[in-house]
Each structure stands twice: as C-alpha cells, then as structure tokens.
C-alpha cells in the first residue's frame, strides 16, 4: 500500500481503524492473527552439528585428512595426531566464526522500541513494541525510538533522525500532507516514520501501517538473510591448489606402484613407497601456515586501526578493484560546519572543520576580524542566540548535544570568540517559537540591556526572503526591491551550487510592551541580515587516500542517500567524480534491473538518493562485471550490501551493530584512509602467501623427483618417509612462516589489482615451482649417488647426505622466494625473522644428524666433514644456477 499518497480519511477506512479511539482488543487480536507479532523473523538456521561438520567440506581439509590417513598407514601416529589437531582447530575456528557472524538479526532487533504509547479503546496506554499491529494509533516525542512504520496524522515540530536507514546526515522535518510520485525515495517520505529511527525534536501521532517483516527495517533484515556470502579469492585458490595436490598424489602413487611391479618388486613394498611419495606431494603444514600468516596480518591490521572479523578478508582486500563507500561519516566527518557567510553583497569564508571552535574568517583571502564587520558580527550573534545546541568536551573531543544545523551556527560563533553564556548576560530570551516544518522557521523574542525588544528569526532562505520587508545592504537598511531580491536569490544559488545547506537569519524590532501571542504575529516586518552556508565536510585525509587507491588501480564509488548536488560537490572535491564520470540517482535505479545497471555501472562514480535495495543492486552489478567489491558503511541501510560484497567494511565509531555484524572488517577510526592501509596489507599478505606456496611446493617437487628418479633408475630410496615428514612439517615450516612476515615490496600499491579468477600458479609461479623443484631434486639425487658410491655398504650414510642436501637446498632457495626476480633482488637481511628461521632449521637438522637419541628415529648417521663440502656445493646449485641465468638475461 502506498500510504504516503493517501488522504488521512482514506487511510482510516483502508486500514480499518479509528483515529479518535484507536483499536479495540478484539480488533487487535484479529489483526495479530493476520499480521503476527511486530518482530523481525529469523530465517531457518542450520543446526549447530551440521554447521560444525560443514567446516570439513573444504578441499584443503580433505588434503589434510588424506595426509592423516597416509601418516597412519606408515605407522607415524604422532604426525597423524598432529594433523588431526590442526584439522579440528581450523574446524572449531570456522564454526565459532560463522555462529558469531549471524548475529545481525539480534542487532536489528535491538533497534526496535521496547515500549510504545498506543491508543486503545479511547485511552492511551504503554504496550511492548512487539504487541502493536497495523491500525494502532501511536504517539512519540523527542528521544523516542519509532516502533513500527507509521503514517503521520499530527506533528508538532517533529524531526526524526533517519541516517541509519537512509544515509542522510541531517534529521528530517516531518509533515502530514500527502506525497505524490511514482519513484519516491525513502528519504523523501516526510509524512512517514520508520521502525528503528529516532525522534530528535518535537512530537507526533501516527497510524501504524506496517509491522515486523513488512516494515522498511524488516525488508533490510530479509535482505541480510538472503544476501549471498561470497567465496573469497584466497578460498578459491586454496581449493584449486588442494585439487591439484590430491591429483598429483594419486597419480604418483599409481605410477610408482606400476613401475615397481614391472621391475619385479612386491606389491606391498611398492605401495608403501608410493605412499611415501604421496606424503612428499602433500605440504601438510600449508593450511596451518596460511592461517598463521593471516592471523599475523590481523595483528598488523589492528595496529593500523582495523579489526578483521573474518580471516580470509585480509587477503581479499588486496585484490579489491572497487570500493563502494557511503558518504556520511565515512568520506565526510558527519559534523555540519559553516564554511561561508553572506550579508549585503559581502561573502566571508570560515576555516576549520567539525565542532572544534578553532577557525578564522576571510574575505577575498584576507583574514578579517568579525568584530570589525557589523553585519558579519550581527549574523553570527543572532545565529548564536536563536539556538538550543550545546558543545561539550568528551574524551578530549568536542561533541554536539542538539541539532546538527544549530551546532554548525553555534561553532561558527565560537570561532569568532563569542560565548552564549556571555551573550545571555546582555540579552534575555523572553519567548521562543520552535521550528515548525510547515513554516520552516524558528523565532525568539529578545530583550537587550537597554530594555529594547526585538525578534530574531532563522529558517529556510526561500521562505524568509519572501516574508522580509527589508534587507541589510552594506550596513544600511534597504527596502526589499526586485533588484535586491534577485541579488539575494543569486547568493542563495551560489551557495547551493557549492552543495552548501543555507540558513537565513533576520530580525525585527518589537515595540509593543505585550509579547507576541503566536508565530504569525511575531514574524512580520523582518529585515534579512544574511545567510550562513554549511556542509558536512570531507575528512581531510580521504582525498590522498582516494588518489593512492586510483594509482593502485582501485576505483572509489560514492553511494549515498543524500541529495545529488551535495554528493556531486563532495565527490568532486575528493577526486572521486571526474569530468568523464556519471552520476546516477535512486529514481533512475528504481526502473533498472541488475543487467541494465551492468551496462552503465563502469562509468558511474556517484550514486545519490539511493535506498538499501539500490546498494545491493549496485554491488551485484559490479560483481557481475568481474570486480572484487569492498562495500563500506555505518548504517542499518548498508548492512545487506556489506554482507553481499566480497568484503564488507563497517565503521567502528559511528557504525551500527547491524553493520558491524554483517561486515568482514571494522575500522576503529571510521577513516576511509585506513582502508587504503588495509589494502596495502592485504596485497602484501597475498604476495607472502604466494611466496611460501612457491617455497613449499618447490621443496615438495624436489622430494618427489628424488624418489621418482631413484625408482626409475632402480636405486634404493634416497629418503625414508619420516625424513620427508620432518622436512615438510619442521624444516619447511619455520622459514615458510617467516616468509609470511616479509615486508611489502616498494611498488605494491602501484600495481593493478590481480584478477579475482587468477590461478594460484599465475605470473610464472608454476614454472618457478617446477624448475626450482627439478633442480633441488636433481642436486639431492646427485649427492645421494655420489655418497652411495663412496659407501656402497652403508645406505643410511647416503640417505643422510641426501637428507642434508635437500634441507640445505630448500633453506637457500627460501631467499630466492622473497622476490619475483632473483635471489639478489632483495637484501637477504631485510627479513630477520627469515634469517633466524633458517638458522633454527639448520640447527635442528644438525641435531637430527648428530644427536644419538634422534638417529634411530630419523635413520641418520654422522656425516664426515668432506661430505659437508659436497652438500654445500650441491645445495647451492638450484638457486645460484638460475640466478646466474637471470643476470645473463639482463646483460643481453
């Protein structure tokens, strides 16, 4: 039903209610059976047990379980227990994360009013919010939270703060008349009040038109539940890698068993040999190292004022190609600030932003004292007197109590050195006529120290200009002729074109000894003093952050419920809106399907006057175009799009609980610039993950080829399974984790985002893994053959040499993994964690070889000094041979 278009008498009939007496108990019960309780319903949830078991469907988990089975078959029960522990820990982490992430509905429920004043059987009574039904007559006043969607019947200076629902920063003045139009946005429905919004001024009475899931808030709740949670690029890549590893392990096992049987070996021996190769193919520590790397990234993000709620989100930010940002409170400060003042043909600008009372006044770029300009001084004085806002200090920060518009006027006067308390020593406010949305003005009656009375009025410029009889022009009173009216209209237009919200201020002497009875009597014979232009200013650091994001190939898109003029001005100032970019309004989005939006979405940088459904549509259109989308926001209206985006970013200070629960990342400082830092961190984390995947897999390829070549050549096994497991879990583990702490390369924020479908082996990684692995395997096998020829009756000695060569080759190779270019491209001491990890791994290898208690377990024997020269030479070949080819290529 389009209740905003209907006359009040038609609503009374349509909804079957009585505006005078309200509903009777019988009618209430009847409606409750039809519409249910006024509460948000939860979608059917997966049971806790099914949710827990669903954590083990991931392909990398299957890889780990396969490794557990293999370790058990080899009798390595300690390794099997360790792997199962890793699987269970990961499973429990995922389980608790998902249970926590689905609290959005509970947060939404908290926005419902617990008690509501309702008219029943001719009398007013308070009932729990959940018990009201469509047709109930409810009343509310300043400080109340609206309990359901309501069509307003009567209002008295009623203003409602709807920013959490619409994104608009200024409270909306409400009225009762009908509103016509096909595509009227939520923020323009001035005759409606919505569930979860807050009354900031005045009072009103209305009829409930929708409850529960039928409300605007309910529709958002439904979108949160039905919005799909995207699989992150990292999850896709690890799943791809897991499939490759499982396939390789199965093929190798079958190949080795087949070769062995052909060569005349018994099936059981060959099966165990094949299983040992499968162990070599699977990097058992990889999922644990990925988790550790992401966790370390999370700790670094906290130091940068960002809390990560979902681990994969750290990496996903690194490949974001579009940031969809809410305007109010994210790109701007959510603090209305006077920046321009106009009086009698003169314009002044004011420096400073927010509620900090520090700032200066300028005229044509020259600093001026407000006290020296009579009209400017008067404009500021009357703006301060006709004002109920207060500024207080909380936690060393200036905080506003009251209306944002009045706060802006108050701070402008404070910047001029004025104090309200001091003024009230000179002037006495005898009567106030509060702001009314119909007349769009507020007036006070003031008596000065000489006993003279006058009226001070502030309000909408178009209204105040029309009722003013004269104007202050160059410090002199002039009758408001057509010429002067045009000049004032021109000034209003100039301020509006800069996206400034304008407030006009006027005054009139009151000569009667009797105070005016009403507004109509008071607001006559006014003289217009001037205009104050204000705006919710951009955060000062955002402009540079937007620029750096563009250099990194990331587009910033503003999505706001605010008016198009304001949105365009802020976006242009921040560098978001450029000459060739388009602006799209919510009214146009109403008639567009997602497929229609896809055709134009690439060229749009600003979406204005949008609703929650529009935000979701924009995110989906961008995703369908192949973008990885980060959606930022702070309000309830942002939550569905935040959840549906590849990565949802909520504001920590101004953000609602609903937005935070739907998000993957929460910004502690509400600062858009923090997102840029998070992207830098995310890109580095992914590059580090690629580094240790390269390191681990090249090592594993080396292990596989050593075993495979030995079998093809009918040689004894160069390595026993426990040695392979040691290398995979212990020797490789420490350096791989240290790679996760590597600092970003200098150009990390000057590269374009990688494609979301980019494979894990893209950009030559597959070739590097195979080529380095081939050389590691060949060097290890060569060392084994040479040692075996010298000690033909001592297989354990040759196996120990092979084991040491493999470990050394991998520990040298890890420094090569720090750069896409060459081992010499980066300072080896640039990552001291890696240096100490390599030293630790070397010491552990020496202990395994020389400690008598460990020798029987790992089938090792002490190595002679001359063979350490062989090991050092062979282990250096894989890395430095390719480094030599790199420099040879550069010389050519």
PDB file of C-alpha atoms in Angstrom, residues 298-570:
ATOM      1  CA  UNK A 298      45.265  -9.424  11.511  1.00  0.00           C
ATOM      2  CA  UNK A 299      47.574  -8.288  14.324  1.00  0.00           C
ATOM      3  CA  UNK A 300      49.268  -5.788  11.996  1.00  0.00           C
ATOM      4  CA  UNK A 301      45.842  -4.550  10.849  1.00  0.00           C
ATOM      5  CA  UNK A 302      44.792  -3.887  14.464  1.00  0.00           C
ATOM      6  CA  UNK A 303      47.838  -1.634  14.805  1.00  0.00           C
ATOM      7  CA  UNK A 304      46.516   0.205  11.734  1.00  0.00           C
ATOM      8  CA  UNK A 305      43.062   0.701  13.354  1.00  0.00           C
ATOM      9  CA  UNK A 306      41.285  -2.113  11.509  1.00  0.00           C
ATOM     10  CA  UNK A 307      39.727  -5.182  13.149  1.00  0.00           C
ATOM     11  CA  UNK A 308      39.333  -8.237  10.916  1.00  0.00           C
ATOM     12  CA  UNK A 309      36.287 -10.359  11.736  1.00  0.00           C
ATOM     13  CA  UNK A 310      36.868 -12.991   9.046  1.00  0.00           C
ATOM     14  CA  UNK A 311      40.423 -14.153   8.342  1.00  0.00           C
ATOM     15  CA  UNK A 312      40.244 -14.532   4.524  1.00  0.00           C
ATOM     16  CA  UNK A 313      39.044 -10.918   4.318  1.00  0.00           C
ATOM     17  CA  UNK A 314      42.618  -9.745   4.957  1.00  0.00           C
ATOM     18  CA  UNK A 315      43.758 -11.186   1.646  1.00  0.00           C
ATOM     19  CA  UNK A 316      40.534 -10.333  -0.221  1.00  0.00           C
ATOM     20  CA  UNK A 317      41.085  -6.606   0.369  1.00  0.00           C
ATOM     21  CA  UNK A 318      44.345  -6.970  -1.520  1.00  0.00           C
ATOM     22  CA  UNK A 319      42.538  -7.750  -4.782  1.00  0.00           C
ATOM     23  CA  UNK A 320      39.677  -5.242  -4.385  1.00  0.00           C
ATOM     24  CA  UNK A 321      39.128  -3.351  -7.629  1.00  0.00           C
ATOM     25  CA  UNK A 322      36.208  -1.159  -6.471  1.00  0.00           C
ATOM     26  CA  UNK A 323      35.488   0.460  -3.102  1.00  0.00           C
ATOM     27  CA  UNK A 324      31.837   1.425  -2.717  1.00  0.00           C
ATOM     28  CA  UNK A 325      31.826   3.974   0.076  1.00  0.00           C
ATOM     29  CA  UNK A 326      28.980   5.523   1.993  1.00  0.00           C
ATOM     30  CA  UNK A 327      29.360   9.323   2.162  1.00  0.00           C
ATOM     31  CA  UNK A 328      28.098  10.368   5.573  1.00  0.00           C
ATOM     32  CA  UNK A 329      30.588   9.599   8.335  1.00  0.00           C
ATOM     33  CA  UNK A 330      32.902   7.644   6.038  1.00  0.00           C
ATOM     34  CA  UNK A 331      34.114  10.110   3.425  1.00  0.00           C
ATOM     35  CA  UNK A 332      32.791  13.034   5.456  1.00  0.00           C
ATOM     36  CA  UNK A 333      33.012  13.862   9.167  1.00  0.00           C
ATOM     37  CA  UNK A 334      29.251  13.733   9.900  1.00  0.00           C
ATOM     38  CA  UNK A 335      29.654  17.155  11.533  1.00  0.00           C
ATOM     39  CA  UNK A 336      27.819  20.040   9.844  1.00  0.00           C
ATOM     40  CA  UNK A 337      30.196  23.012   9.529  1.00  0.00           C
ATOM     41  CA  UNK A 338      29.580  26.617   8.426  1.00  0.00           C
ATOM     42  CA  UNK A 339      32.065  27.436   5.657  1.00  0.00           C
ATOM     43  CA  UNK A 340      30.514  30.550   4.016  1.00  0.00           C
ATOM     44  CA  UNK A 341      28.608  33.583   5.302  1.00  0.00           C
ATOM     45  CA  UNK A 342      26.875  36.191   3.144  1.00  0.00           C
ATOM     46  CA  UNK A 343      25.405  39.547   4.082  1.00  0.00           C
ATOM     47  CA  UNK A 344      24.522  42.552   1.970  1.00  0.00           C
ATOM     48  CA  UNK A 345      26.685  41.616  -1.030  1.00  0.00           C
ATOM     49  CA  UNK A 346      29.703  40.550   1.028  1.00  0.00           C
ATOM     50  CA  UNK A 347      30.903  36.957   1.388  1.00  0.00           C
ATOM     51  CA  UNK A 348      33.179  35.558   4.099  1.00  0.00           C
ATOM     52  CA  UNK A 349      34.696  32.102   4.382  1.00  0.00           C
ATOM     53  CA  UNK A 350      35.460  30.288   7.638  1.00  0.00           C
ATOM     54  CA  UNK A 351      38.325  27.850   8.215  1.00  0.00           C
ATOM     55  CA  UNK A 352      38.230  24.806  10.481  1.00  0.00           C
ATOM     56  CA  UNK A 353      36.006  21.749  10.355  1.00  0.00           C
ATOM     57  CA  UNK A 354      33.886  19.761  12.753  1.00  0.00           C
ATOM     58  CA  UNK A 355      32.904  21.004  16.203  1.00  0.00           C
ATOM     59  CA  UNK A 356      36.358  22.290  17.157  1.00  0.00           C
ATOM     60  CA  UNK A 357      35.838  26.024  17.844  1.00  0.00           C
ATOM     61  CA  UNK A 358      39.156  26.950  16.225  1.00  0.00           C
ATOM     62  CA  UNK A 359      38.976  28.825  12.933  1.00  0.00           C
ATOM     63  CA  UNK A 360      39.449  32.137  11.158  1.00  0.00           C
ATOM     64  CA  UNK A 361      37.342  34.392   8.928  1.00  0.00           C
ATOM     65  CA  UNK A 362      38.474  35.553   5.483  1.00  0.00           C
ATOM     66  CA  UNK A 363      37.194  37.967   2.864  1.00  0.00           C
ATOM     67  CA  UNK A 364      38.802  37.694  -0.577  1.00  0.00           C
ATOM     68  CA  UNK A 365      41.582  35.572   1.012  1.00  0.00           C
ATOM     69  CA  UNK A 366      42.378  38.303   3.567  1.00  0.00           C
ATOM     70  CA  UNK A 367      41.894  37.450   7.232  1.00  0.00           C
ATOM     71  CA  UNK A 368      39.290  39.649   8.957  1.00  0.00           C
ATOM     72  CA  UNK A 369      38.013  40.147  12.481  1.00  0.00           C
ATOM     73  CA  UNK A 370      34.244  39.501  12.785  1.00  0.00           C
ATOM     74  CA  UNK A 371      34.023  42.351  15.298  1.00  0.00           C
ATOM     75  CA  UNK A 372      35.154  44.828  12.600  1.00  0.00           C
ATOM     76  CA  UNK A 373      32.321  43.919  10.216  1.00  0.00           C
ATOM     77  CA  UNK A 374      28.975  44.932  11.753  1.00  0.00           C
ATOM     78  CA  UNK A 375      26.749  42.767   9.534  1.00  0.00           C
ATOM     79  CA  UNK A 376      29.009  39.685   9.971  1.00  0.00           C
ATOM     80  CA  UNK A 377      29.052  40.206  13.739  1.00  0.00           C
ATOM     81  CA  UNK A 378      25.263  40.555  13.790  1.00  0.00           C
ATOM     82  CA  UNK A 379      24.792  37.456  11.615  1.00  0.00           C
ATOM     83  CA  UNK A 380      26.912  35.359  13.998  1.00  0.00           C
ATOM     84  CA  UNK A 381      25.380  36.871  17.162  1.00  0.00           C
ATOM     85  CA  UNK A 382      21.784  36.197  16.132  1.00  0.00           C
ATOM     86  CA  UNK A 383      22.712  32.701  14.902  1.00  0.00           C
ATOM     87  CA  UNK A 384      24.070  32.000  18.394  1.00  0.00           C
ATOM     88  CA  UNK A 385      21.076  33.477  20.251  1.00  0.00           C
ATOM     89  CA  UNK A 386      18.397  31.719  18.176  1.00  0.00           C
ATOM     90  CA  UNK A 387      19.926  28.364  19.032  1.00  0.00           C
ATOM     91  CA  UNK A 388      19.448  25.490  21.508  1.00  0.00           C
ATOM     92  CA  UNK A 389      22.553  23.414  20.694  1.00  0.00           C
ATOM     93  CA  UNK A 390      25.466  22.879  23.086  1.00  0.00           C
ATOM     94  CA  UNK A 391      29.087  21.864  22.569  1.00  0.00           C
ATOM     95  CA  UNK A 392      30.824  19.854  25.290  1.00  0.00           C
ATOM     96  CA  UNK A 393      34.170  18.135  25.597  1.00  0.00           C
ATOM     97  CA  UNK A 394      34.194  14.331  25.920  1.00  0.00           C
ATOM     98  CA  UNK A 395      37.428  12.305  25.913  1.00  0.00           C
ATOM     99  CA  UNK A 396      39.337  15.377  24.667  1.00  0.00           C
ATOM    100  CA  UNK A 397      36.958  15.723  21.713  1.00  0.00           C
ATOM    101  CA  UNK A 398      34.256  18.306  21.028  1.00  0.00           C
ATOM    102  CA  UNK A 399      30.811  16.684  20.987  1.00  0.00           C
ATOM    103  CA  UNK A 400      27.459  18.186  19.937  1.00  0.00           C
ATOM    104  CA  UNK A 401      24.285  17.995  22.008  1.00  0.00           C
ATOM    105  CA  UNK A 402      21.417  19.054  19.797  1.00  0.00           C
ATOM    106  CA  UNK A 403      20.531  19.626  16.163  1.00  0.00           C
ATOM    107  CA  UNK A 404      23.484  19.444  13.670  1.00  0.00           C
ATOM    108  CA  UNK A 405      22.375  22.641  11.876  1.00  0.00           C
ATOM    109  CA  UNK A 406      22.200  24.607  15.106  1.00  0.00           C
ATOM    110  CA  UNK A 407      25.548  23.076  16.104  1.00  0.00           C
ATOM    111  CA  UNK A 408      27.128  24.491  12.939  1.00  0.00           C
ATOM    112  CA  UNK A 409      25.768  28.002  13.707  1.00  0.00           C
ATOM    113  CA  UNK A 410      26.985  27.705  17.297  1.00  0.00           C
ATOM    114  CA  UNK A 411      30.537  26.683  16.315  1.00  0.00           C
ATOM    115  CA  UNK A 412      30.756  29.498  13.724  1.00  0.00           C
ATOM    116  CA  UNK A 413      30.016  32.000  16.504  1.00  0.00           C
ATOM    117  CA  UNK A 414      32.500  30.317  18.866  1.00  0.00           C
ATOM    118  CA  UNK A 415      35.204  30.727  16.193  1.00  0.00           C
ATOM    119  CA  UNK A 416      34.512  34.458  16.350  1.00  0.00           C
ATOM    120  CA  UNK A 417      35.195  34.394  20.093  1.00  0.00           C
ATOM    121  CA  UNK A 418      31.539  34.614  21.131  1.00  0.00           C
ATOM    122  CA  UNK A 419      30.104  32.693  24.072  1.00  0.00           C
ATOM    123  CA  UNK A 420      26.393  32.007  24.545  1.00  0.00           C
ATOM    124  CA  UNK A 421      26.638  32.497  28.325  1.00  0.00           C
ATOM    125  CA  UNK A 422      28.231  35.934  27.857  1.00  0.00           C
ATOM    126  CA  UNK A 423      25.563  36.959  25.328  1.00  0.00           C
ATOM    127  CA  UNK A 424      22.789  35.877  27.690  1.00  0.00           C
ATOM    128  CA  UNK A 425      24.272  38.362  30.173  1.00  0.00           C
ATOM    129  CA  UNK A 426      23.487  41.131  27.664  1.00  0.00           C
ATOM    130  CA  UNK A 427      20.314  39.675  26.113  1.00  0.00           C
ATOM    131  CA  UNK A 428      17.351  37.938  27.704  1.00  0.00           C
ATOM    132  CA  UNK A 429      15.324  35.419  25.680  1.00  0.00           C
ATOM    133  CA  UNK A 430      11.730  36.041  26.749  1.00  0.00           C
ATOM    134  CA  UNK A 431       9.868  33.733  24.386  1.00  0.00           C
ATOM    135  CA  UNK A 432      10.570  31.066  21.798  1.00  0.00           C
ATOM    136  CA  UNK A 433       8.538  29.896  18.799  1.00  0.00           C
ATOM    137  CA  UNK A 434      10.102  26.496  17.935  1.00  0.00           C
ATOM    138  CA  UNK A 435      10.951  25.367  14.433  1.00  0.00           C
ATOM    139  CA  UNK A 436       7.964  24.110  12.502  1.00  0.00           C
ATOM    140  CA  UNK A 437       8.257  22.075   9.310  1.00  0.00           C
ATOM    141  CA  UNK A 438       5.266  23.888   7.818  1.00  0.00           C
ATOM    142  CA  UNK A 439       6.599  27.442   8.225  1.00  0.00           C
ATOM    143  CA  UNK A 440      10.265  26.240   8.184  1.00  0.00           C
ATOM    144  CA  UNK A 441      11.380  28.830  10.754  1.00  0.00           C
ATOM    145  CA  UNK A 442      12.268  29.328  14.409  1.00  0.00           C
ATOM    146  CA  UNK A 443      11.941  32.663  16.245  1.00  0.00           C
ATOM    147  CA  UNK A 444      12.776  34.119  19.637  1.00  0.00           C
ATOM    148  CA  UNK A 445      11.814  37.335  21.421  1.00  0.00           C
ATOM    149  CA  UNK A 446      14.912  39.022  22.899  1.00  0.00           C
ATOM    150  CA  UNK A 447      15.345  41.970  25.271  1.00  0.00           C
ATOM    151  CA  UNK A 448      18.682  43.771  25.344  1.00  0.00           C
ATOM    152  CA  UNK A 449      20.409  45.518  28.279  1.00  0.00           C
ATOM    153  CA  UNK A 450      18.619  48.776  27.445  1.00  0.00           C
ATOM    154  CA  UNK A 451      15.213  47.119  27.658  1.00  0.00           C
ATOM    155  CA  UNK A 452      14.595  47.129  23.892  1.00  0.00           C
ATOM    156  CA  UNK A 453      12.874  44.090  22.437  1.00  0.00           C
ATOM    157  CA  UNK A 454      13.326  42.547  19.006  1.00  0.00           C
ATOM    158  CA  UNK A 455      12.514  39.345  17.153  1.00  0.00           C
ATOM    159  CA  UNK A 456      15.268  37.075  15.838  1.00  0.00           C
ATOM    160  CA  UNK A 457      14.280  34.523  13.200  1.00  0.00           C
ATOM    161  CA  UNK A 458      16.225  31.798  11.419  1.00  0.00           C
ATOM    162  CA  UNK A 459      14.921  29.445   8.734  1.00  0.00           C
ATOM    163  CA  UNK A 460      14.761  28.357   5.110  1.00  0.00           C
ATOM    164  CA  UNK A 461      16.096  31.166   2.856  1.00  0.00           C
ATOM    165  CA  UNK A 462      13.305  30.959   0.268  1.00  0.00           C
ATOM    166  CA  UNK A 463      10.667  31.425   2.989  1.00  0.00           C
ATOM    167  CA  UNK A 464      12.494  34.080   4.993  1.00  0.00           C
ATOM    168  CA  UNK A 465      13.328  36.188   1.919  1.00  0.00           C
ATOM    169  CA  UNK A 466       9.659  36.224   0.885  1.00  0.00           C
ATOM    170  CA  UNK A 467       8.404  37.494   4.266  1.00  0.00           C
ATOM    171  CA  UNK A 468      11.206  40.030   4.857  1.00  0.00           C
ATOM    172  CA  UNK A 469      10.265  43.658   4.153  1.00  0.00           C
ATOM    173  CA  UNK A 470      13.831  44.982   4.097  1.00  0.00           C
ATOM    174  CA  UNK A 471      17.402  43.842   3.784  1.00  0.00           C
ATOM    175  CA  UNK A 472      20.706  44.847   5.376  1.00  0.00           C
ATOM    176  CA  UNK A 473      22.884  46.003   2.467  1.00  0.00           C
ATOM    177  CA  UNK A 474      26.349  47.488   3.038  1.00  0.00           C
ATOM    178  CA  UNK A 475      25.479  48.031   6.704  1.00  0.00           C
ATOM    179  CA  UNK A 476      22.312  50.011   5.774  1.00  0.00           C
ATOM    180  CA  UNK A 477      18.633  49.051   5.778  1.00  0.00           C
ATOM    181  CA  UNK A 478      17.142  48.908   2.270  1.00  0.00           C
ATOM    182  CA  UNK A 479      13.611  48.035   1.235  1.00  0.00           C
ATOM    183  CA  UNK A 480      13.465  44.644  -0.443  1.00  0.00           C
ATOM    184  CA  UNK A 481      13.002  45.650  -4.058  1.00  0.00           C
ATOM    185  CA  UNK A 482      13.005  43.273  -7.005  1.00  0.00           C
ATOM    186  CA  UNK A 483      16.671  44.133  -7.613  1.00  0.00           C
ATOM    187  CA  UNK A 484      17.694  43.270  -4.030  1.00  0.00           C
ATOM    188  CA  UNK A 485      15.572  40.102  -4.079  1.00  0.00           C
ATOM    189  CA  UNK A 486      17.375  38.926  -7.225  1.00  0.00           C
ATOM    190  CA  UNK A 487      20.751  39.582  -5.598  1.00  0.00           C
ATOM    191  CA  UNK A 488      19.787  37.528  -2.547  1.00  0.00           C
ATOM    192  CA  UNK A 489      18.459  34.723  -4.779  1.00  0.00           C
ATOM    193  CA  UNK A 490      21.743  34.779  -6.675  1.00  0.00           C
ATOM    194  CA  UNK A 491      23.660  34.431  -3.384  1.00  0.00           C
ATOM    195  CA  UNK A 492      21.433  31.515  -2.324  1.00  0.00           C
ATOM    196  CA  UNK A 493      22.036  29.848  -5.701  1.00  0.00           C
ATOM    197  CA  UNK A 494      25.822  30.324  -5.462  1.00  0.00           C
ATOM    198  CA  UNK A 495      25.916  28.722  -2.012  1.00  0.00           C
ATOM    199  CA  UNK A 496      23.642  25.859  -3.107  1.00  0.00           C
ATOM    200  CA  UNK A 497      25.774  25.181  -6.198  1.00  0.00           C
ATOM    201  CA  UNK A 498      28.657  24.528  -3.795  1.00  0.00           C
ATOM    202  CA  UNK A 499      26.433  21.939  -2.051  1.00  0.00           C
ATOM    203  CA  UNK A 500      26.011  24.208   0.964  1.00  0.00           C
ATOM    204  CA  UNK A 501      22.871  23.953   3.038  1.00  0.00           C
ATOM    205  CA  UNK A 502      21.796  27.568   3.682  1.00  0.00           C
ATOM    206  CA  UNK A 503      20.117  29.112   6.720  1.00  0.00           C
ATOM    207  CA  UNK A 504      18.814  32.682   6.548  1.00  0.00           C
ATOM    208  CA  UNK A 505      18.776  34.975   9.596  1.00  0.00           C
ATOM    209  CA  UNK A 506      16.519  38.024  10.040  1.00  0.00           C
ATOM    210  CA  UNK A 507      15.367  40.326  12.810  1.00  0.00           C
ATOM    211  CA  UNK A 508      12.700  42.950  13.564  1.00  0.00           C
ATOM    212  CA  UNK A 509      12.221  45.460  16.429  1.00  0.00           C
ATOM    213  CA  UNK A 510       9.287  44.706  18.789  1.00  0.00           C
ATOM    214  CA  UNK A 511       7.920  47.957  20.202  1.00  0.00           C
ATOM    215  CA  UNK A 512       4.842  46.618  21.993  1.00  0.00           C
ATOM    216  CA  UNK A 513       5.010  46.053  25.740  1.00  0.00           C
ATOM    217  CA  UNK A 514       2.984  42.854  25.234  1.00  0.00           C
ATOM    218  CA  UNK A 515       4.834  39.828  23.911  1.00  0.00           C
ATOM    219  CA  UNK A 516       3.579  38.356  20.604  1.00  0.00           C
ATOM    220  CA  UNK A 517       0.881  35.700  21.060  1.00  0.00           C
ATOM    221  CA  UNK A 518       1.908  33.488  18.162  1.00  0.00           C
ATOM    222  CA  UNK A 519       4.412  32.971  15.346  1.00  0.00           C
ATOM    223  CA  UNK A 520       2.265  34.773  12.782  1.00  0.00           C
ATOM    224  CA  UNK A 521       2.215  37.928  14.889  1.00  0.00           C
ATOM    225  CA  UNK A 522       5.944  37.777  15.659  1.00  0.00           C
ATOM    226  CA  UNK A 523       7.338  37.005  12.209  1.00  0.00           C
ATOM    227  CA  UNK A 524       6.364  40.258  10.474  1.00  0.00           C
ATOM    228  CA  UNK A 525       8.279  43.290   9.226  1.00  0.00           C
ATOM    229  CA  UNK A 526      11.559  41.359   9.239  1.00  0.00           C
ATOM    230  CA  UNK A 527      14.912  42.640   7.989  1.00  0.00           C
ATOM    231  CA  UNK A 528      17.090  39.998   6.327  1.00  0.00           C
ATOM    232  CA  UNK A 529      20.636  40.115   7.772  1.00  0.00           C
ATOM    233  CA  UNK A 530      22.207  37.380   5.696  1.00  0.00           C
ATOM    234  CA  UNK A 531      22.906  33.712   5.053  1.00  0.00           C
ATOM    235  CA  UNK A 532      25.082  31.045   6.627  1.00  0.00           C
ATOM    236  CA  UNK A 533      26.145  28.181   4.327  1.00  0.00           C
ATOM    237  CA  UNK A 534      27.149  24.852   5.852  1.00  0.00           C
ATOM    238  CA  UNK A 535      28.196  21.396   4.741  1.00  0.00           C
ATOM    239  CA  UNK A 536      29.221  18.066   6.237  1.00  0.00           C
ATOM    240  CA  UNK A 537      32.909  18.459   5.273  1.00  0.00           C
ATOM    241  CA  UNK A 538      35.100  15.726   3.766  1.00  0.00           C
ATOM    242  CA  UNK A 539      37.683  14.090   6.007  1.00  0.00           C
ATOM    243  CA  UNK A 540      40.982  15.859   5.218  1.00  0.00           C
ATOM    244  CA  UNK A 541      42.981  12.640   4.676  1.00  0.00           C
ATOM    245  CA  UNK A 542      40.457  10.999   2.319  1.00  0.00           C
ATOM    246  CA  UNK A 543      41.484  12.913  -0.825  1.00  0.00           C
ATOM    247  CA  UNK A 544      45.032  11.494  -0.726  1.00  0.00           C
ATOM    248  CA  UNK A 545      43.704   8.007   0.057  1.00  0.00           C
ATOM    249  CA  UNK A 546      41.372   8.142  -2.984  1.00  0.00           C
ATOM    250  CA  UNK A 547      44.308   9.251  -5.140  1.00  0.00           C
ATOM    251  CA  UNK A 548      46.522   6.402  -3.918  1.00  0.00           C
ATOM    252  CA  UNK A 549      43.721   3.909  -4.493  1.00  0.00           C
ATOM    253  CA  UNK A 550      43.403   5.147  -8.089  1.00  0.00           C
ATOM    254  CA  UNK A 551      47.176   4.680  -8.573  1.00  0.00           C
ATOM    255  CA  UNK A 552      46.694   1.128  -7.332  1.00  0.00           C
ATOM    256  CA  UNK A 553      44.011   0.540  -9.978  1.00  0.00           C
ATOM    257  CA  UNK A 554      41.144   0.753  -7.479  1.00  0.00           C
ATOM    258  CA  UNK A 555      38.055   2.812  -8.293  1.00  0.00           C
ATOM    259  CA  UNK A 556      36.231   4.609  -5.456  1.00  0.00           C
ATOM    260  CA  UNK A 557      32.448   4.917  -5.850  1.00  0.00           C
ATOM    261  CA  UNK A 558      30.316   7.094  -3.579  1.00  0.00           C
ATOM    262  CA  UNK A 559      26.940   5.644  -2.638  1.00  0.00           C
ATOM    263  CA  UNK A 560      24.757   7.922  -0.529  1.00  0.00           C
ATOM    264  CA  UNK A 561      21.189   8.665   0.438  1.00  0.00           C
ATOM    265  CA  UNK A 562      21.990  12.375   0.364  1.00  0.00           C
ATOM    266  CA  UNK A 563      20.917  14.849  -2.320  1.00  0.00           C
ATOM    267  CA  UNK A 564      22.649  14.745  -5.703  1.00  0.00           C
ATOM    268  CA  UNK A 565      24.039  18.312  -5.531  1.00  0.00           C
ATOM    269  CA  UNK A 566      25.723  17.632  -2.182  1.00  0.00           C
ATOM    270  CA  UNK A 567      27.011  14.234  -3.323  1.00  0.00           C
ATOM    271  CA  UNK A 568      28.492  15.663  -6.542  1.00  0.00           C
ATOM    272  CA  UNK A 569      30.245  18.508  -4.739  1.00  0.00           C
ATOM    273  CA  UNK A 570      31.840  16.222  -2.106  1.00  0.00           C
TER     274      UNK A 570
END
